Amino acid sequence: MAESGRALTINWKTVTLAGVRTRGYTAANELVDVTSDDSNGWRTFLATPGVRSMEVTVGGITENQVLLADLMNNAGSGALVVNLPTTTGTLAGTFMLESFGETGEHDGAVEFEATFQSSGIVTFVAGVVD
């Protein structure tokens, strides 16, 4: 199933981030190498990852100064909920704002970039297929 990039939205607390132009997420599973002499020279991993994580990135342009101040003031502190509704379902979890930066200004609107890192379990709930 194809998915439009506009279908993916990111909510900061209960507010959808306005002016987001780019957004994405990356899921990671840190594998645990348990290779031993009994592996006959083949690398072997545990069946369950050691650490699971998710990174969410956004970039865009907004005139919402309250949102920008909230992002900047909360960088690196406090657990925040980020929801990623997609056409196939919704990813949800608690994320920490790892970094936030402003990259320019255009007629009162500010370009920004932000990266969020998961803290705890991230869930996926399948959506209804039309």
Tab-separated table of C-alpha atoms in Angstrom, residues 23-104:
chain	number	residue	atom	x	y	z
A	23	ARG	CA	9.047	13.892	8.901
A	24	GLY	CA	10.168	10.356	9.423
A	25	TYR	CA	10.911	7.638	11.889
A	26	THR	CA	13.488	4.897	12.242
A	27	ALA	CA	13.052	1.773	14.354
A	28	ALA	CA	16.195	0.072	15.619
A	29	ASN	CA	16.928	-3.257	17.265
A	30	GLU	CA	20.351	-3.562	18.879
A	31	LEU	CA	21.394	-7.138	18.240
A	32	VAL	CA	23.315	-9.126	20.871
A	33	ASP	CA	26.205	-11.148	19.444
A	34	VAL	CA	26.459	-14.536	21.204
A	35	THR	CA	28.915	-16.135	18.773
A	36	SER	CA	31.056	-18.812	20.390
A	37	ASP	CA	33.424	-21.586	19.328
A	38	ASP	CA	30.317	-23.791	18.981
A	39	SER	CA	28.978	-21.496	16.190
A	40	ASN	CA	31.272	-23.156	13.604
A	41	GLY	CA	32.572	-19.772	12.480
A	42	TRP	CA	29.112	-18.289	11.872
A	43	ARG	CA	28.032	-15.188	13.751
A	44	THR	CA	25.050	-15.868	16.023
A	45	PHE	CA	22.632	-13.375	17.607
A	46	LEU	CA	20.147	-13.730	20.428
A	47	ALA	CA	16.591	-14.085	19.110
A	48	THR	CA	15.486	-11.008	21.078
A	49	PRO	CA	17.208	-7.633	20.586
A	50	GLY	CA	19.092	-6.188	23.536
A	51	VAL	CA	17.763	-2.649	23.070
A	52	ARG	CA	14.853	-1.499	20.921
A	53	SER	CA	14.488	2.168	20.079
A	54	MET	CA	12.798	4.605	17.760
A	55	GLU	CA	13.934	7.986	16.480
A	56	VAL	CA	11.510	10.553	15.078
A	57	THR	CA	12.736	13.521	13.027
A	58	VAL	CA	10.830	16.566	11.807
A	59	GLY	CA	11.687	19.711	9.909
A	60	GLY	CA	9.502	22.535	8.772
A	61	ILE	CA	8.466	26.143	8.995
A	62	THR	CA	5.996	27.732	11.408
A	63	GLU	CA	4.821	31.069	12.774
A	64	ASN	CA	3.630	29.436	16.019
A	65	GLN	CA	5.980	31.108	18.517
A	66	VAL	CA	4.353	29.316	21.481
A	67	LEU	CA	5.102	25.929	19.916
A	68	LEU	CA	8.684	26.949	19.128
A	69	ALA	CA	9.246	28.197	22.691
A	70	ASP	CA	7.758	24.979	24.087
A	71	LEU	CA	10.062	22.860	21.905
A	72	MET	CA	13.142	24.899	22.797
A	73	ASN	CA	12.387	24.995	26.527
A	74	ASN	CA	11.801	21.244	26.704
A	75	ALA	CA	14.820	20.074	24.700
A	76	GLY	CA	16.371	17.169	26.584
A	77	SER	CA	13.992	17.306	29.538
A	78	GLY	CA	10.748	15.606	30.414
A	79	ALA	CA	9.009	12.701	28.736
A	80	LEU	CA	6.572	13.767	26.024
A	81	VAL	CA	4.078	11.759	24.007
A	82	VAL	CA	4.546	11.753	20.233
A	83	ASN	CA	1.920	10.099	18.010
A	84	LEU	CA	2.594	9.234	14.380
A	85	PRO	CA	-0.708	8.528	12.636
A	86	THR	CA	-0.139	6.930	9.234
A	87	THR	CA	-2.473	5.487	6.629
A	88	THR	CA	-1.631	2.002	7.898
A	89	GLY	CA	-1.977	2.673	11.629
A	90	THR	CA	-0.636	4.695	14.539
A	91	LEU	CA	2.710	4.518	16.313
A	92	ALA	CA	2.581	5.894	19.844
A	93	GLY	CA	4.978	6.125	22.743
A	94	THR	CA	6.826	8.372	25.128
A	95	PHE	CA	9.665	10.319	23.555
A	96	MET	CA	12.324	12.731	24.769
A	97	LEU	CA	13.150	15.759	22.665
A	98	GLU	CA	16.815	15.099	21.892
A	99	SER	CA	17.536	18.188	19.827
A	100	PHE	CA	15.837	21.273	18.476
A	101	GLY	CA	17.241	23.919	16.179
A	102	GLU	CA	16.105	26.932	14.225
A	103	THR	CA	17.690	27.167	10.789
A	104	GLY	CA	16.324	30.405	9.356
